[in-house]
Short mmCIF file of C-alpha atoms in Angstrom, two decimals:
data_model
loop_
_atom_site.label_atom_id
_atom_site.label_comp_id
_atom_site.label_asym_id
_atom_site.label_seq_id
_atom_site.Cartn_x
_atom_site.Cartn_y
_atom_site.Cartn_z
CA UNK A 29 0.00 0.00 0.00
CA UNK A 30 1.33 3.45 -0.87
CA UNK A 31 1.55 5.99 1.96
CA UNK A 32 -1.33 8.46 2.07
CA UNK A 33 -0.72 12.17 1.62
CA UNK A 34 -1.97 14.33 4.50
CA UNK A 35 -5.21 16.17 3.73
CA UNK A 36 -3.52 19.54 4.34
CA UNK A 37 -1.06 18.74 1.59
CA UNK A 38 -3.79 17.68 -0.81
CA UNK A 39 -5.46 21.04 -0.20
CA UNK A 40 -2.30 22.95 -1.07
CA UNK A 41 -1.72 20.90 -4.22
CA UNK A 42 -5.33 21.32 -5.29
CA UNK A 43 -5.07 25.10 -4.92
CA UNK A 44 -1.89 25.12 -7.00
CA UNK A 45 -2.79 22.64 -9.76
CA UNK A 46 -6.54 22.26 -9.42
CA UNK A 47 -8.55 19.29 -8.11
CA UNK A 48 -7.11 15.79 -8.32
CA UNK A 49 -9.03 12.72 -9.52
CA UNK A 50 -10.58 10.74 -6.69
CA UNK A 51 -8.43 7.75 -7.64
CA UNK A 52 -5.30 9.76 -6.88
CA UNK A 53 -6.50 10.63 -3.40
CA UNK A 54 -7.56 7.09 -2.67
CA UNK A 55 -4.28 5.56 -3.84
CA UNK A 56 -2.15 8.22 -2.20
CA UNK A 57 0.11 10.86 -3.73
CA UNK A 58 3.66 10.75 -2.40
CA UNK A 59 5.51 13.97 -1.63
CA UNK A 60 9.12 14.08 -0.49
CA UNK A 61 11.36 16.49 1.38
CA UNK A 62 14.80 17.94 0.87
CA UNK A 63 17.54 15.36 0.49
CA UNK A 64 20.15 15.08 3.17
CA UNK A 65 23.62 16.32 2.33
CA UNK A 66 24.93 12.75 2.20
CA UNK A 67 25.70 11.24 -1.23
CA UNK A 68 23.34 8.45 -2.28
CA UNK A 69 21.10 8.50 0.83
CA UNK A 70 18.32 11.05 1.09
CA UNK A 71 15.78 11.73 3.83
CA UNK A 72 12.12 12.40 3.06
CA UNK A 73 9.40 14.34 4.85
CA UNK A 74 6.36 12.30 5.70
CA UNK A 75 6.21 9.58 3.13
CA UNK A 76 9.28 7.83 1.81
CA UNK A 77 13.03 8.04 1.64
CA UNK A 78 15.01 8.05 -1.59
CA UNK A 79 18.22 6.21 -2.20
CA UNK A 80 20.35 5.95 -5.31
CA UNK A 81 22.08 2.89 -6.72
CA UNK A 82 25.08 3.20 -9.01
CA UNK A 83 25.60 0.81 -11.89
CA UNK A 84 28.45 0.57 -14.39
CA UNK A 85 31.77 2.39 -14.14
CA UNK A 86 31.79 6.18 -13.60
CA UNK A 87 33.18 8.17 -16.54
CA UNK A 88 32.03 5.52 -19.03
CA UNK A 89 28.94 5.34 -21.26
CA UNK A 90 27.43 2.51 -19.19
CA UNK A 91 27.40 4.41 -15.88
CA UNK A 92 23.90 4.92 -14.42
CA UNK A 93 22.40 6.25 -11.20
CA UNK A 94 19.07 4.58 -10.41
CA UNK A 95 16.57 5.78 -7.81
CA UNK A 96 14.64 3.73 -5.27
CA UNK A 97 12.61 4.14 -2.12
CA UNK A 98 13.74 3.13 1.35
CA UNK A 99 11.87 -0.16 1.02
CA UNK A 100 13.88 -1.03 -2.09
CA UNK A 101 11.32 -0.24 -4.79
CA UNK A 102 12.90 1.29 -7.87
CA UNK A 103 11.29 4.44 -9.26
CA UNK A 104 11.72 6.97 -12.03
CA UNK A 105 13.07 10.37 -10.90
CA UNK A 106 11.33 11.87 -13.93
CA UNK A 107 7.85 10.50 -13.26
CA UNK A 108 7.64 9.23 -9.66
CA UNK A 109 9.24 12.04 -7.64
CA UNK A 110 6.58 14.71 -7.07
CA UNK A 111 7.00 18.23 -8.42
CA UNK A 112 5.67 19.89 -5.28
CA UNK A 113 7.55 19.38 -2.01
CA UNK A 114 5.92 19.23 1.41
CA UNK A 115 7.01 21.82 4.00
CA UNK A 116 6.93 19.89 7.26
CA UNK A 117 8.95 16.93 8.44
CA UNK A 118 8.45 14.04 10.82
CA UNK A 119 10.93 12.68 13.37
CA UNK A 120 11.15 16.06 15.17
CA UNK A 121 13.46 17.40 12.47
CA UNK A 122 11.75 20.56 11.19
CA UNK A 123 12.19 21.70 7.64
CA UNK A 124 12.35 25.39 6.89
CA UNK A 125 8.68 26.13 6.42
CA UNK A 126 7.49 28.93 4.15
CA UNK A 127 5.90 31.84 6.00
CA UNK A 128 2.83 31.81 3.78
CA UNK A 129 0.86 29.20 1.87
CA UNK A 130 1.62 30.80 -1.50
CA UNK A 131 5.36 30.11 -1.19
CA UNK A 132 5.34 26.75 -2.91
CA UNK A 133 8.48 24.62 -2.69
CA UNK A 134 9.62 22.24 -5.40
CA UNK A 135 11.65 19.05 -5.56
CA UNK A 136 14.76 19.36 -7.70
CA UNK A 137 16.71 16.35 -8.95
CA UNK A 138 20.39 17.34 -9.05
CA UNK A 139 22.12 16.03 -12.14
CA UNK A 140 25.39 18.01 -12.10
CA UNK A 141 27.16 19.38 -8.99
CA UNK A 142 28.65 22.86 -9.13
CA UNK A 143 32.24 23.12 -10.46
CA UNK A 144 32.07 19.77 -12.28
CA UNK A 145 32.20 19.20 -16.03
CA UNK A 146 30.49 15.88 -16.82
CA UNK A 147 27.16 16.51 -18.56
CA UNK A 148 25.00 14.23 -16.43
CA UNK A 149 21.27 14.12 -17.17
CA UNK A 150 18.08 12.18 -16.59
CA UNK A 151 17.90 9.55 -19.33
CA UNK A 152 14.42 10.36 -20.60
CA UNK A 153 14.42 7.58 -23.20
CA UNK A 154 15.48 4.73 -20.89
CA UNK A 155 13.38 2.61 -18.56
CA UNK A 156 13.31 4.10 -15.03
CA UNK A 157 15.00 7.24 -16.40
CA UNK A 158 18.31 6.90 -14.49
CA UNK A 159 20.90 9.65 -14.51
CA UNK A 160 23.65 9.04 -17.07
CA UNK A 161 26.37 11.02 -18.82
CA UNK A 162 25.37 12.40 -22.19
CA UNK A 163 27.16 11.02 -25.25
CA UNK A 164 27.68 12.78 -28.59
CA UNK A 165 29.29 11.08 -31.58
CA UNK A 166 30.36 8.18 -29.38
CA UNK A 167 32.15 10.38 -26.83
CA UNK A 168 31.15 11.34 -23.32
CA UNK A 169 30.16 14.99 -23.05
CA UNK A 170 31.89 17.44 -20.75
CA UNK A 171 31.22 21.16 -20.63
CA UNK A 172 34.27 23.31 -21.23
CA UNK A 173 35.93 25.57 -18.67
CA UNK A 174 35.33 29.05 -20.06
CA UNK A 175 37.38 31.52 -18.06
CA UNK A 176 36.76 32.37 -15.27
CA UNK A 177 34.26 29.53 -14.73
CA UNK A 178 35.18 25.95 -13.80
CA UNK A 179 32.50 23.64 -15.20
CA UNK A 180 28.91 24.39 -14.18
CA UNK A 181 28.56 27.47 -11.97
CA UNK A 182 25.52 26.19 -9.99
CA UNK A 183 24.09 22.86 -8.99
CA UNK A 184 22.25 21.96 -12.16
CA UNK A 185 19.30 19.66 -12.52
CA UNK A 186 15.61 19.31 -13.32
CA UNK A 187 12.14 19.61 -11.86
CA UNK A 188 10.47 16.17 -11.87
CA UNK A 189 7.04 15.76 -13.46
CA UNK A 190 7.66 18.55 -15.98
CA UNK A 191 8.22 18.27 -19.73
CA UNK A 192 9.03 20.84 -22.41
CA UNK A 193 6.75 19.56 -25.16
CA UNK A 194 8.43 19.67 -28.60
CA UNK A 195 4.94 20.08 -30.10
CA UNK A 196 4.16 23.20 -28.04
CA UNK A 197 5.25 26.55 -29.49
CA UNK A 198 6.01 29.35 -27.03
CA UNK A 199 3.92 32.41 -27.86
CA UNK A 200 6.73 34.89 -27.26
CA UNK A 201 9.76 33.14 -28.79
CA UNK A 202 7.87 31.03 -31.37
CA UNK A 203 10.11 28.10 -30.41
CA UNK A 204 9.02 24.59 -29.40
CA UNK A 205 10.16 22.71 -26.30
CA UNK A 206 13.36 20.66 -26.15
CA UNK A 207 11.71 17.34 -25.15
CA UNK A 208 13.24 17.33 -21.63
CA UNK A 209 12.17 18.12 -18.06
CA UNK A 210 12.55 21.81 -17.26
CA UNK A 211 16.09 22.72 -16.12
CA UNK A 212 16.98 24.29 -12.78
CA UNK A 213 20.02 26.25 -11.59
CA UNK A 214 20.35 26.02 -7.79
CA UNK A 215 22.35 29.06 -6.64
CA UNK A 216 22.83 27.90 -3.04
CA UNK A 217 26.24 27.59 -1.40
CA UNK A 218 26.15 23.82 -0.89
CA UNK A 219 27.79 21.68 -3.56
CA UNK A 220 25.37 18.81 -4.13
CA UNK A 221 25.81 15.24 -5.38
CA UNK A 222 24.47 13.67 -8.60
CA UNK A 223 21.09 12.15 -7.79
CA UNK A 224 20.49 14.29 -4.71
CA UNK A 225 16.90 15.52 -4.35
CA UNK A 226 16.68 18.98 -2.80
CA UNK A 227 13.82 21.29 -1.93
CA UNK A 228 14.04 24.65 -3.68
CA UNK A 229 12.39 28.06 -3.83
CA UNK A 230 11.84 29.37 -7.34
CA UNK A 231 13.16 32.91 -7.88
CA UNK A 232 12.87 33.53 -11.63
CA UNK A 233 13.50 32.10 -15.08
CA UNK A 234 15.62 32.65 -18.20
CA UNK A 235 14.31 31.91 -21.69
CA UNK A 236 17.25 30.27 -23.47
CA UNK A 237 16.93 29.21 -27.11
CA UNK A 238 19.21 26.27 -27.85
CA UNK A 239 19.60 25.55 -31.57
CA UNK A 240 16.06 26.76 -32.19
CA UNK A 241 14.47 24.92 -29.23
CA UNK A 242 12.92 26.49 -26.15
CA UNK A 243 15.07 25.57 -23.14
CA UNK A 244 13.84 27.35 -20.01
CA UNK A 245 16.29 27.76 -17.11
CA UNK A 246 14.64 28.12 -13.70
CA UNK A 247 16.67 30.05 -11.12
CA UNK A 248 16.11 28.64 -7.62
CA UNK A 249 17.75 28.25 -4.23
CA UNK A 250 17.96 25.30 -1.85
CA UNK A 251 15.53 26.06 1.00
CA UNK A 252 18.22 25.03 3.51
CA UNK A 253 20.70 27.65 2.28
CA UNK A 254 21.45 30.38 4.87
CA UNK A 255 20.35 33.03 2.35
CA UNK A 256 17.12 31.30 1.34
CA UNK A 257 14.85 33.33 3.61
CA UNK A 258 16.01 36.67 2.22
CA UNK A 259 16.00 35.62 -1.45
CA UNK A 260 12.42 35.59 -2.72
CA UNK A 261 12.59 36.98 -6.25
CA UNK A 262 15.02 37.59 -9.09
CA UNK A 263 15.66 41.18 -7.96
CA UNK A 264 16.78 39.89 -4.56
CA UNK A 265 19.41 37.82 -6.38
CA UNK A 266 20.51 40.85 -8.39
CA UNK A 267 20.91 42.96 -5.23
CA UNK A 268 22.57 40.40 -2.98
CA UNK A 269 24.78 38.65 -5.52
CA UNK A 270 26.09 41.28 -7.94
CA UNK A 271 27.19 39.81 -11.27
CA UNK A 272 25.73 36.33 -10.71
CA UNK A 273 22.79 36.69 -13.09
CA UNK A 274 25.01 38.28 -15.74
CA UNK A 275 27.47 35.39 -15.35
CA UNK A 276 24.60 32.94 -15.78
CA UNK A 277 23.56 34.49 -19.10
CA UNK A 278 27.16 34.54 -20.34
CA UNK A 279 27.71 30.92 -19.31
CA UNK A 280 24.65 29.71 -21.21
CA UNK A 281 25.51 31.92 -24.17
CA UNK A 282 29.01 30.56 -24.62
CA UNK A 283 29.21 27.04 -23.17
CA UNK A 284 28.87 25.28 -26.54
CA UNK A 285 31.26 27.56 -28.44
CA UNK A 286 34.40 25.47 -27.65
CA UNK A 287 32.61 22.54 -29.35
CA UNK A 288 32.27 24.53 -32.55
CA UNK A 289 28.62 25.48 -31.98
CA UNK A 290 27.18 29.00 -32.31
CA UNK A 291 26.32 31.07 -29.25
CA UNK A 292 22.92 30.35 -27.74
CA UNK A 293 20.21 32.99 -28.04
CA UNK A 294 17.60 34.17 -25.54
CA UNK A 295 14.02 35.31 -25.46
CA UNK A 296 13.07 38.63 -23.86
CA UNK A 297 16.48 40.07 -24.87
CA UNK A 298 18.21 37.87 -22.30
CA UNK A 299 16.32 39.41 -19.37
CA UNK A 300 15.27 37.21 -16.47
CA UNK A 301 11.54 36.94 -15.87
CA UNK A 302 10.16 37.10 -12.35
CA UNK A 303 8.97 34.36 -10.01
CA UNK A 304 5.30 34.61 -11.01
CA UNK A 305 6.23 34.15 -14.66
CA UNK A 306 8.44 31.19 -13.74
CA UNK A 307 5.64 29.52 -11.80
CA UNK A 308 3.32 29.81 -14.80
CA UNK A 309 5.94 28.14 -17.02
CA UNK A 310 6.37 25.37 -14.45
CA UNK A 311 2.60 24.83 -14.31
CA UNK A 312 2.49 24.64 -18.10
CA UNK A 313 5.32 22.10 -18.31
CA UNK A 314 3.69 20.05 -15.55
CA UNK A 315 0.46 19.90 -17.56
CA UNK A 316 2.44 18.82 -20.64
CA UNK A 317 4.04 16.08 -18.53
CA UNK A 318 0.64 15.01 -17.23
CA UNK A 319 -0.61 14.64 -20.82
CA UNK A 320 2.56 12.68 -21.63
CA UNK A 321 2.13 10.03 -18.93
CA UNK A 322 -1.57 9.70 -19.67
CA UNK A 323 -0.92 9.04 -23.36
CA UNK A 324 -2.73 12.20 -24.43
CA UNK A 325 0.13 13.47 -26.58
CA UNK A 326 2.94 12.15 -28.78
CA UNK A 327 5.71 10.88 -26.49
CA UNK A 328 8.43 11.60 -29.05
CA UNK A 329 10.59 8.71 -27.86
CA UNK A 330 10.21 9.52 -24.16
CA UNK A 331 10.08 6.48 -21.85
CA UNK A 332 6.88 7.03 -19.87
CA UNK A 333 6.67 3.86 -17.79
CA UNK A 334 6.35 4.68 -14.12
CA UNK A 335 5.49 3.20 -10.73
CA UNK A 336 2.97 5.61 -9.24
CA UNK A 337 1.27 8.05 -11.64
CA UNK A 338 -2.50 8.05 -11.16
CA UNK A 339 -4.43 6.41 -14.00
CA UNK A 340 -1.36 6.28 -16.22
CA UNK A 341 -1.45 3.51 -18.86
CA UNK A 342 2.33 3.21 -18.58
CA UNK A 343 2.46 1.27 -15.31
CA UNK A 344 5.61 -0.74 -14.54
CA UNK A 345 5.59 -3.51 -11.94
CA UNK A 346 8.14 -3.69 -9.12
CA UNK A 347 9.52 -6.92 -10.56
CA UNK A 348 9.94 -5.36 -14.00
CA UNK A 349 11.69 -2.36 -12.49
CA UNK A 350 14.04 -4.55 -10.46
CA UNK A 351 14.91 -6.55 -13.58
CA UNK A 352 15.88 -3.35 -15.39
CA UNK A 353 18.42 -2.42 -12.72
CA UNK A 354 19.75 -5.95 -12.27
CA UNK A 355 20.39 -6.21 -16.00
CA UNK A 356 22.69 -3.16 -15.89
CA UNK A 357 26.45 -3.66 -15.38
CA UNK A 358 27.52 -3.89 -11.75
CA UNK A 359 29.12 -0.84 -10.17
CA UNK A 360 32.85 -0.68 -10.77
CA UNK A 361 35.96 1.47 -10.51
CA UNK A 362 35.77 4.85 -12.21
CA UNK A 363 37.68 5.36 -15.44
CA UNK A 364 40.24 8.14 -15.56
CA UNK A 365 38.96 11.38 -17.10
CA UNK A 366 40.85 12.75 -20.09
CA UNK A 367 43.14 15.68 -19.22
CA UNK A 368 41.45 17.70 -21.98
CA UNK A 369 38.54 18.26 -19.58
CA UNK A 370 40.74 20.55 -17.45
CA UNK A 371 41.65 22.80 -20.38
CA UNK A 372 40.74 26.50 -20.12
CA UNK A 373 39.04 28.40 -22.93
CA UNK A 374 39.20 32.18 -23.29
CA UNK A 375 36.24 33.45 -25.30
#
């Protein structure tokens, strides 16, 4: 039996997304809390704990990070981790609770820790959607060090249960989605681990256009960061962290140039949109995801099988999920990373 979501939580979710089908309430909707700052073991709020399981050899194409609950049931971080995070915690360990009901917190799946180069991402086209390193032309992908930045300049990841629909054209930019969950830049001080699930406050959003595709970048902060309480909007970031937003735009503009690609472009003249705008984009991508897992739209190659989505025709059994992980190569010693990854580029 799946754990039941408290009625107070259902009320908050209903106000944010609208009413839920009765079957969802009866079966239980799981909501999780900020991950602990311990690699591969994460604490939840009231429902379940997440763990990660590594398979294959790090720094090789067969390396994967799978997700599972504390009772050993494998899940998809794309489909089975809720978008909305609860704001209270059991076991007498209080989470930082928002001061008002309208300050919604989100779960973020960390794919890439700050200052690292490996382009890790949720494998949207694989069963259980593990985290893997992206491969292009048979080679593992690493982002270049573009002076003065070493690798990614934030913890980078995605909001679960969102999807940028490649069939949906943005009214402002006239570009369609990039077929991935919506991306998040966590600007907190903590350096996270791949596969960590953290609870974040959304502050704003940047409309990046990547080779003609809409690729939104949500700006957020880990709710456990010491500055989280005083950062509530994009202007707070601009005031308290001079140069950080400008560095973010420049990073996204140039990060593909060392690979021979053109500079990325931006909607709204590269200006960040505010929190309210960001929340509307998140709502929209959540609705696109909901249509995806209910077979109401073209999946475009996305692997939609999941363990918990209400009324989804893409249900996967626990035995099938376990077989997927057990068929992957066992975890082994990491391969050495090519020295080229440490090269600096001056653009």
